[in-house]
CSV table of C-alpha atoms and ligand atoms in Angstrom, one decimal:
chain,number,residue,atom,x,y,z
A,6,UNK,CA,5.8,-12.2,21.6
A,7,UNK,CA,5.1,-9.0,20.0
A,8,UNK,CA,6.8,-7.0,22.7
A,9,UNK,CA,9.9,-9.1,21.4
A,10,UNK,CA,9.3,-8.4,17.9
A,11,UNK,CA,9.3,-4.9,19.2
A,12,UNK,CA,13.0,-5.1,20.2
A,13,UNK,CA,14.1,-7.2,17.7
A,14,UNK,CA,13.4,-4.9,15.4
A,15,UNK,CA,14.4,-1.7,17.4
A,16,UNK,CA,18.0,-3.7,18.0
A,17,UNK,CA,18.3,-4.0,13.8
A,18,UNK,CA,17.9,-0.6,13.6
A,19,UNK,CA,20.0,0.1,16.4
A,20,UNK,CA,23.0,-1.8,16.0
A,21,UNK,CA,23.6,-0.6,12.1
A,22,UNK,CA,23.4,1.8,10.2
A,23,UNK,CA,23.3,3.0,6.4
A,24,UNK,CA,20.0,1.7,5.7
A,25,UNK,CA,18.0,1.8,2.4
A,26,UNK,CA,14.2,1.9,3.4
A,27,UNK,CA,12.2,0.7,0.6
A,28,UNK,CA,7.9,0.5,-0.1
A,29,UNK,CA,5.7,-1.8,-2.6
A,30,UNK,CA,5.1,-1.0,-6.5
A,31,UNK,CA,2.5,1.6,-7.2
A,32,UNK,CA,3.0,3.1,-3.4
A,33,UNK,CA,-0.1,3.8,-1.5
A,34,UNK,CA,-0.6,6.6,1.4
A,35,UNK,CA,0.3,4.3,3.9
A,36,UNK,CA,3.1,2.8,2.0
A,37,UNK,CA,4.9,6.5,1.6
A,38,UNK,CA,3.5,7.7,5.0
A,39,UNK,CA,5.5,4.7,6.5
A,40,UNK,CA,8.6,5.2,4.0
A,41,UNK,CA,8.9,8.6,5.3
A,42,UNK,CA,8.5,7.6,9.5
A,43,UNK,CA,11.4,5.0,9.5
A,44,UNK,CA,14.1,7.9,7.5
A,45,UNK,CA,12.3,10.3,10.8
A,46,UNK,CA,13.1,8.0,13.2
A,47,UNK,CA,16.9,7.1,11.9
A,48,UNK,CA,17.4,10.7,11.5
A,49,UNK,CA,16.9,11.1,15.4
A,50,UNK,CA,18.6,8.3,15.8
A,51,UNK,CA,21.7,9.7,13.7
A,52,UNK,CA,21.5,7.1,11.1
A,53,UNK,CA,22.4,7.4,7.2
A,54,UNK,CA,20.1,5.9,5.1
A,55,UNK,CA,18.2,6.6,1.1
A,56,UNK,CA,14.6,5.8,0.7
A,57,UNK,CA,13.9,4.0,-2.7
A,58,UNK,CA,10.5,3.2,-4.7
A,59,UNK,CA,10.3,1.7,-8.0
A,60,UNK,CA,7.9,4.4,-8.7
A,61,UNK,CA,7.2,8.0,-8.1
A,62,UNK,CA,5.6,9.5,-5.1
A,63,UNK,CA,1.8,9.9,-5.9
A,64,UNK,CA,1.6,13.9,-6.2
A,65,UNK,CA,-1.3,13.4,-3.1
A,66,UNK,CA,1.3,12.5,-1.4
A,67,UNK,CA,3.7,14.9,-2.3
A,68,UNK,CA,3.1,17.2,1.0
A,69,UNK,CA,4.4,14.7,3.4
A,70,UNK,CA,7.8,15.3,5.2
A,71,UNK,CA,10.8,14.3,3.2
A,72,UNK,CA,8.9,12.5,0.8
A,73,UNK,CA,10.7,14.8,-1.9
A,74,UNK,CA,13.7,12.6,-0.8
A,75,UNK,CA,12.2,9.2,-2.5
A,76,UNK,CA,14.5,8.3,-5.1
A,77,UNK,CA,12.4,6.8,-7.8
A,78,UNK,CA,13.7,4.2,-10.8
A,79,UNK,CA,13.6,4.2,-14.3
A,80,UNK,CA,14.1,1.4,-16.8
A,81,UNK,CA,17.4,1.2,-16.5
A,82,UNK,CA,17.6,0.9,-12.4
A,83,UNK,CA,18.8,4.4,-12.1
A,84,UNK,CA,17.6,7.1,-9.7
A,85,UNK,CA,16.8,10.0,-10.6
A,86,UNK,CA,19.0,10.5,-13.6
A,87,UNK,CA,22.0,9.1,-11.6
A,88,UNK,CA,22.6,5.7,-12.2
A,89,UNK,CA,22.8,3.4,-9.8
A,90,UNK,CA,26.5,3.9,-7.6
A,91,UNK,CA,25.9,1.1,-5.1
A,92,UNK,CA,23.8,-1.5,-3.3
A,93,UNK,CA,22.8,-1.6,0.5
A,94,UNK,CA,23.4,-4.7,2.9
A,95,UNK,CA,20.7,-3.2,5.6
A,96,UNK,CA,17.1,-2.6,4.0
A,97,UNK,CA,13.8,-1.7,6.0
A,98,UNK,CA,11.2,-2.9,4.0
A,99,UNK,CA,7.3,-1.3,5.1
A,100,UNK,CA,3.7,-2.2,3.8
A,101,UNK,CA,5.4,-5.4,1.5
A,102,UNK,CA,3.0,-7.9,1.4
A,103,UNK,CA,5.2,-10.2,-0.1
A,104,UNK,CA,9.0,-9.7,-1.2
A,105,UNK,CA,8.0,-9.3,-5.0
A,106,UNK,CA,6.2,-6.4,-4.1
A,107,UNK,CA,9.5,-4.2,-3.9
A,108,UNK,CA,9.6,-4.6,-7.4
A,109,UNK,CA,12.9,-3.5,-8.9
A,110,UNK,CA,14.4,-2.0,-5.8
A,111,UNK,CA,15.3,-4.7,-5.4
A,112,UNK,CA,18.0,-4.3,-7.7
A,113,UNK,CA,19.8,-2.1,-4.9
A,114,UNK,CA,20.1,-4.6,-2.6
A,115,UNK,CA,23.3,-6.2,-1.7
A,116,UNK,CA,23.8,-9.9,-2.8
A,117,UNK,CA,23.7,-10.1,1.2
A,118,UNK,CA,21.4,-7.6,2.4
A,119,UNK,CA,19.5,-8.3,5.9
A,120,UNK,CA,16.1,-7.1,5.6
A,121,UNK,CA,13.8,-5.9,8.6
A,122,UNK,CA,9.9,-6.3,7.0
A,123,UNK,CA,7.4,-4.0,8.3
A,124,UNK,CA,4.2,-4.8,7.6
A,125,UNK,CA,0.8,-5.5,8.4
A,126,UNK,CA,-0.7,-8.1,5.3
A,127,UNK,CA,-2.0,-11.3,7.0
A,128,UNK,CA,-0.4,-12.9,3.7
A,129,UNK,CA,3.1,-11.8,4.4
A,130,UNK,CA,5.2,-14.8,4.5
A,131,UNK,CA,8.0,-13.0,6.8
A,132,UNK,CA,10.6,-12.6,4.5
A,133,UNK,CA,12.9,-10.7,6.4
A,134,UNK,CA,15.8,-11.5,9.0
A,135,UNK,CA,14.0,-9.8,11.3
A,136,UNK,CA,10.4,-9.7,10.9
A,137,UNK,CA,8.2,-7.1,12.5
A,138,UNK,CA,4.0,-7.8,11.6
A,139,UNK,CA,1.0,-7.7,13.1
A,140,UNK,CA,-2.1,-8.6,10.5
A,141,UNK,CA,-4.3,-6.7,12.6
A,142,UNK,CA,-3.1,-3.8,12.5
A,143,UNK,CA,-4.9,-1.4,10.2
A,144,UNK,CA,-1.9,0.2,8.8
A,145,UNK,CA,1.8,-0.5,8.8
A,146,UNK,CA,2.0,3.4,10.0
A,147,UNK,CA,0.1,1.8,12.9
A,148,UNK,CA,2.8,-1.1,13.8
A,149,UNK,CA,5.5,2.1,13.5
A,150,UNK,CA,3.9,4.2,15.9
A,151,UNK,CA,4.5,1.8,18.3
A,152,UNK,CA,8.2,1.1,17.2
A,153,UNK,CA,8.6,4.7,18.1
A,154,UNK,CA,7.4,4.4,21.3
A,155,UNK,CA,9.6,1.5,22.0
A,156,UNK,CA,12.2,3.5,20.7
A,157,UNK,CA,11.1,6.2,23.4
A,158,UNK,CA,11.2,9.3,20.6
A,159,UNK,CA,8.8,11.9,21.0
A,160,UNK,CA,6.5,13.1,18.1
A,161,UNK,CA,6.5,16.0,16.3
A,162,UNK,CA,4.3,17.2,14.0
A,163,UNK,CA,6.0,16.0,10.6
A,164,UNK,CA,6.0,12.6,11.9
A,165,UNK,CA,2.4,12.2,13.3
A,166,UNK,CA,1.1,14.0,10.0
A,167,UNK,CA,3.0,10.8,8.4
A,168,UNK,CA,1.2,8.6,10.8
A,169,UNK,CA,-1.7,10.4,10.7
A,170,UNK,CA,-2.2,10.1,6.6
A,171,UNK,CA,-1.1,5.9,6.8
A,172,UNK,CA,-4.0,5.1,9.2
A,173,UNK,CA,-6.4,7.6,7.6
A,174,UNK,CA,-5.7,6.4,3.9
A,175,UNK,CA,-5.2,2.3,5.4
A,176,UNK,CA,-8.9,2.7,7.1
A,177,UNK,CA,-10.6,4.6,4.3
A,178,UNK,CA,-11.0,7.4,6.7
A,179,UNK,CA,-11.2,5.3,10.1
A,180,UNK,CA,-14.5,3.6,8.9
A,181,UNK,CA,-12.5,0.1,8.0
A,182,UNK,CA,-13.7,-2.5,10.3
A,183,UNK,CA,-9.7,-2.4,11.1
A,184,UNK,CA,-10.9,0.8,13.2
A,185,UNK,CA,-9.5,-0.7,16.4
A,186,UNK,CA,-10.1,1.3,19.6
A,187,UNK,CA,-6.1,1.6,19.5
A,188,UNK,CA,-6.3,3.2,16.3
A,189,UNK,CA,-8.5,5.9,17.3
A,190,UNK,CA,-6.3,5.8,20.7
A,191,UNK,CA,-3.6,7.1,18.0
A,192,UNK,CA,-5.2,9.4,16.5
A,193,UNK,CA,-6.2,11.2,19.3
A,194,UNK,CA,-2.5,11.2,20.3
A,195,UNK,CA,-1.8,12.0,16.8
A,196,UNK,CA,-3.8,15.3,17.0
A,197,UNK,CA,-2.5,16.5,19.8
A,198,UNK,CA,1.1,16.0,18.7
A,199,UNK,CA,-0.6,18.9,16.2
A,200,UNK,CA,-2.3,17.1,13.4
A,201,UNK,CA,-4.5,18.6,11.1
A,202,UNK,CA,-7.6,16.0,10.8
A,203,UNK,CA,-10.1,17.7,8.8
A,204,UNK,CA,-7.7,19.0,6.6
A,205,UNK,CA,-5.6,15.8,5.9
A,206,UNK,CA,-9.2,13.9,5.2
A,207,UNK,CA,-10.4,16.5,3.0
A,208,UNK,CA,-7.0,16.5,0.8
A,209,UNK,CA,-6.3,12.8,0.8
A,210,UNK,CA,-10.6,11.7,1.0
A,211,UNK,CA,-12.7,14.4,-0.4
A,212,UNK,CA,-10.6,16.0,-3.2
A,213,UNK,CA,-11.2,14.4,-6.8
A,214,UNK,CA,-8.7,15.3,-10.1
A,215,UNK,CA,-10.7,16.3,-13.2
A,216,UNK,CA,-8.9,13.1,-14.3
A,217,UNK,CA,-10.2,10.9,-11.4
A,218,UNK,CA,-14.3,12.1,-11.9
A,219,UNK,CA,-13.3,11.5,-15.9
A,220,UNK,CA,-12.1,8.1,-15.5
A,221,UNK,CA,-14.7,7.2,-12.7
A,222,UNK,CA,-17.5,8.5,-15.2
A,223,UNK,CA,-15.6,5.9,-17.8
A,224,UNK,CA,-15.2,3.0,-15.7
A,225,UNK,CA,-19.1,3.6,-14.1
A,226,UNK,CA,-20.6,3.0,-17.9
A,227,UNK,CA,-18.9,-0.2,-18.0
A,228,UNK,CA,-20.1,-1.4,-14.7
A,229,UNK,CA,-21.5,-5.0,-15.1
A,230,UNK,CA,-23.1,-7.4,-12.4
A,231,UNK,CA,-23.3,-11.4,-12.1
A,232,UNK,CA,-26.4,-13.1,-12.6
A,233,UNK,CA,-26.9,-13.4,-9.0
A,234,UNK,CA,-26.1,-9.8,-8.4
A,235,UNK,CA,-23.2,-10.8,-5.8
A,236,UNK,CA,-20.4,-9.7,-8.5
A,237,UNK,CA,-19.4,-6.8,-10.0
A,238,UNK,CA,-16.8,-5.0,-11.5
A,239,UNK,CA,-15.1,-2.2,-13.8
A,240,UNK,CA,-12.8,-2.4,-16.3
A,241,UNK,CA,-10.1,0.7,-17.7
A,242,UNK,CA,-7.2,0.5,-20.1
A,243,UNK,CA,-4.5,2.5,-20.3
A,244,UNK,CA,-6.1,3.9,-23.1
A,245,UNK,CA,-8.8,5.4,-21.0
A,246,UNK,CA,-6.0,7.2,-18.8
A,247,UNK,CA,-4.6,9.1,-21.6
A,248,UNK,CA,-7.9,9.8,-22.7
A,249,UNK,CA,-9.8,11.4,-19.7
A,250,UNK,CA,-6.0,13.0,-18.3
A,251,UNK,CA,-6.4,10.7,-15.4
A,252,UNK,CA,-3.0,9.0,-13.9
A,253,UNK,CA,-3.2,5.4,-12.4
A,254,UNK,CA,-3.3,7.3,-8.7
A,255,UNK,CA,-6.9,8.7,-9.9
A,256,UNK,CA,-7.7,5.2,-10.1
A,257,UNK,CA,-7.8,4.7,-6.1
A,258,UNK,CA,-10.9,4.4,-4.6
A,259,UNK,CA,-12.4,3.4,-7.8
A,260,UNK,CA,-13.2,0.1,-7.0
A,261,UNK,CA,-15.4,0.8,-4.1
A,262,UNK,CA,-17.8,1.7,-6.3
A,263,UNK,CA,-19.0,-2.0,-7.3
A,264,UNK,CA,-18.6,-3.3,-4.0
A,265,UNK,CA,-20.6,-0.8,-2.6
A,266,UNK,CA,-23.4,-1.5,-4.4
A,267,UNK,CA,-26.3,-2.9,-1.9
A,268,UNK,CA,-26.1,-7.0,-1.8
A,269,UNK,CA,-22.9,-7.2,-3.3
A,270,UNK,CA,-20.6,-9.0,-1.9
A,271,UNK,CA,-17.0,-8.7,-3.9
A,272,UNK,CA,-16.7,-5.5,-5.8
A,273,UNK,CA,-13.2,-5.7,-9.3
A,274,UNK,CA,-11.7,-3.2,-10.8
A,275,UNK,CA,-9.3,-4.5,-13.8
A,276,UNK,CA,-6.7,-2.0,-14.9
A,277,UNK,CA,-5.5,-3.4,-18.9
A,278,UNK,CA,-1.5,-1.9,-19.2
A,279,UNK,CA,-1.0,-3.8,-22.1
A,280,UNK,CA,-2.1,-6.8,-24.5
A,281,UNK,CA,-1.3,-8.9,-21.9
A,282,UNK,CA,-1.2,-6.9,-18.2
A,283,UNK,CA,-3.7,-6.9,-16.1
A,284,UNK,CA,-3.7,-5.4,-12.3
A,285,UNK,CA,-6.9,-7.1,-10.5
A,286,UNK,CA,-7.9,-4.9,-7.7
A,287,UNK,CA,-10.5,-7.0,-5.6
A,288,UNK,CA,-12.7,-5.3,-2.8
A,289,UNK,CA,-14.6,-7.7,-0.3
A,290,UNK,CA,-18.0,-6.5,1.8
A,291,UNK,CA,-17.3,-9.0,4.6
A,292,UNK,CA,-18.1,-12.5,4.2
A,293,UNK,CA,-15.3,-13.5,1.4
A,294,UNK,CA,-11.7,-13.3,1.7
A,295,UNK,CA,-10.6,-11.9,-0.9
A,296,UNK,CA,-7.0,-12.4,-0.2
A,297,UNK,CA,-7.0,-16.0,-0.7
A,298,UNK,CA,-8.9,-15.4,-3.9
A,299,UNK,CA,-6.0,-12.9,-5.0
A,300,UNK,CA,-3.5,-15.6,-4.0
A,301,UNK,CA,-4.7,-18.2,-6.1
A,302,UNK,CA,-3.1,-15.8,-8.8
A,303,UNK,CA,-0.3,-15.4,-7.1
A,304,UNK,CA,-1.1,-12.0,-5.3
A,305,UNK,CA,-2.1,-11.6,-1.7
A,306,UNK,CA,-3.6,-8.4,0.3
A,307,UNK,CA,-6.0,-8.1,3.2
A,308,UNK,CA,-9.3,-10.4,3.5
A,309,UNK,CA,-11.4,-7.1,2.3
A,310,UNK,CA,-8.9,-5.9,0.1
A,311,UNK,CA,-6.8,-7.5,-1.8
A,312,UNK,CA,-5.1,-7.5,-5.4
A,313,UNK,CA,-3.0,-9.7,-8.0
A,314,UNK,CA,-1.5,-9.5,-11.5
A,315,UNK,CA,-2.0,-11.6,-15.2
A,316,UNK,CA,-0.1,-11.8,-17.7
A,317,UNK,CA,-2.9,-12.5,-20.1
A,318,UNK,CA,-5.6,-10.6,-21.5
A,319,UNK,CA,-8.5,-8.7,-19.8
A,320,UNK,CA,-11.1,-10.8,-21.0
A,321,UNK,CA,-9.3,-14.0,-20.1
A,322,UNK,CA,-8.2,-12.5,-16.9
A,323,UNK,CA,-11.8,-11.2,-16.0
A,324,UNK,CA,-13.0,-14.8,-17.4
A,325,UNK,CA,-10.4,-16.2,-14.4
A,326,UNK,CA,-11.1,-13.9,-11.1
A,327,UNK,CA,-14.8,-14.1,-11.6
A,328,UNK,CA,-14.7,-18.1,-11.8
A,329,UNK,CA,-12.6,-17.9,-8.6
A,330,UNK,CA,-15.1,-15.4,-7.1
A,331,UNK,CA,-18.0,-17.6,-8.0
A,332,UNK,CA,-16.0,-20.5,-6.0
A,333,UNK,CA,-15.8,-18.7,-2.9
A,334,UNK,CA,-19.3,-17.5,-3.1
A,335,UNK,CA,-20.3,-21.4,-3.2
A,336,UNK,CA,-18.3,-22.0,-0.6
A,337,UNK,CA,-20.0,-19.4,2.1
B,12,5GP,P1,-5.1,-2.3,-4.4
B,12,5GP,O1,-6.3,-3.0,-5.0
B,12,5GP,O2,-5.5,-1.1,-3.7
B,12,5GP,O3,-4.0,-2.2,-5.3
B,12,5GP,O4,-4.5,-3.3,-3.3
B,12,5GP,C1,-5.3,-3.8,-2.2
B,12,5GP,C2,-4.5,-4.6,-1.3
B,12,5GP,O5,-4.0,-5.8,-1.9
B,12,5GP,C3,-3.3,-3.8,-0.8
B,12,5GP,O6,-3.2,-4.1,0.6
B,12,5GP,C4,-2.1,-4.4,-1.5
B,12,5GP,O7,-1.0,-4.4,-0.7
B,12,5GP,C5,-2.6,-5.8,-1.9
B,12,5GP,N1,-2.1,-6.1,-3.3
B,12,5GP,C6,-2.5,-5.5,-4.4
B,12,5GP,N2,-1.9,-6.1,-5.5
B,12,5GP,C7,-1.1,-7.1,-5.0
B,12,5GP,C8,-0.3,-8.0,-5.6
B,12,5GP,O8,-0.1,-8.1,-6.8
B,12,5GP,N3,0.4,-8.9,-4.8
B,12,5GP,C9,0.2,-8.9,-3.4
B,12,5GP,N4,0.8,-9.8,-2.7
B,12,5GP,N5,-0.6,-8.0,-2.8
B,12,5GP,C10,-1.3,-7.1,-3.6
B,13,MN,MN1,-0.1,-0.3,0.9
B,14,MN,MN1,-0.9,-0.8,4.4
């Protein structure tokens, strides 16, 4: 079964070309890290192809092979200043857990693009033609190492770093109970194809922003807990960013910080962009899944981690997930 999806998705790639290889809103490590293995492996295959995100490349991320290369949009659907010339009929789509989550990319794709989905979110509904996921893996970078290998290319270092930086950002650091022994099976393949570990966990783990310790000092003295001490959460407004200098990637990881307080078992962090915009990052410690919570709302993610979006305001909207939370607390 999975060997099939293997060469399904290998044959898509094969038998075409001029591909645009697209990641979700707001890109994580793992969704740029996997943006930038797919354009390495149709470069050694000889393919054309554009890479496209609705937004910039995190400047974290910045280091990574080609990653210069991601066209981002603005308002208007354009590029990079240049407006938009033309629309694709063969999109890779990586780390989607849904289709919505290509945002306005999807702008660029023809009225009858084929799409091949990469992707490892036990909520994707396989919205591709040709659908490549396993929910168990702990990164999509994980479910394209092995399309590489099917492929029979050979890493390099620029590739495995990309690897490398999905599964280390996907796993928090390969301490994610998603840790399989294949993971660290990679990895150790991953360093010898010349990977710097400690340096790539100390950039992408370690390293804080003046704005990131700012905004984390902000959003700790708002921290508030349930009754029952099984809740908490954090919120920040946009207000907060401009304030403390941070940008929205400072506010990664921020999240943990409520979940990881001892007896807690789901851990919020509500981002307020406007009167009525809320992002709703939710972080499980095991027992609920928080991606059926998120998709009552109309998001998805992974049972530990998992997020959604309101279009109401943040005391309405925390008023809502904590209700839902409470509900699948009940139910344990
Ligand atoms: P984060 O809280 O870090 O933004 O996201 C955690 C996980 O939930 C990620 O795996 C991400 O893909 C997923 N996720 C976050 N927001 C949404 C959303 O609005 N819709 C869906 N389907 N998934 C989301
Ligand atoms: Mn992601
Ligand atoms: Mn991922």
């Amino acid at each position: 079964m999975w060997t099939e999806q293997l060469k399904e998705a290998a044959a898509f790639i094969r038998d075409r070309d001029d591909f645009l290889i697209v990641s979700h809103v707001q890109p994580d490590g793992d969704a740029i890290s996997s943006t930038v293995t797919v354009a390495w492996l149709l470069d050694k295959l000889g393919k054309q192809y554009t890479m496209l995100n609705e937004g910039p490349v995190p400047s974290r991320l910045r280091f990574l092979w080609k990653s210069s290369e991601i066209r981002s949009m603005d308002e208007a659907g354009a590029a990079d200043g240049q407006p938009q010339a033309r629309t694709y009929r063969n999109v890779i789509c990586v780390d989607c857990a849904d289709y919505a989550r290509v945002g306005r990319t999807e702008q660029w794709f023809a009225p009858d693009a084929e799409l091949l989905n990469i992707d490892h979110h036990p909520t994707n509904n396989g919205f591709g033609r040709v659908n490549l996921m396993k929910t168990h893996a702990a990164a999509t970078a994980e479910i394209l190492f092995e399309l590489l290998d099917e492929l029979g290319l050979e890493l390099d270092t620029d590739v495995a770093t990309a690897i490398y930086t999905g599964l280390l950002t996907d796993t928090g650091g390969f301490r994610y109970s998603s840790t399989s022994p294949l993971v660290m099976a990679m990895a150790s393949r991953l360093l010898q194809a010349g990977v710097n570990g400690p340096e790539l966990a100390e950039h992408l783990l370690e390293r804080m922003t003046p704005g990131q310790l700012r905004i984390l000092q902000r959003g700790l003295s708002r921290l508030e807990l349930s009754e029952d001490q099984r809740i908490a959460w954090l919120w920040v407004t946009s207000d907060d960013l401009e304030d403390t200098g941070a940008t929205n990637e400072d506010l990664e990881g921020l999240v943990n910080y409520p979940r990881n307080i001892e007896g807690v078992e789901v851990g919020l962090l509500f981002k307020q962009n406007g009167e009525q915009s809320v992002k709703v990052s939710m972080r499980s410690a095991g027992r609920v899944n928080v991606a059926e919570v998120a998709q009552a709302f109309g998001g998805g993610g992974h049972v530990r981690a998992a997020g959604c979006r309101f279009a109401e305001p943040l005391a309405e909207t925390i008023r809502q997930v904590i209700g839902q939370v409470r509900k699948a607390l009940d139910a344990l």
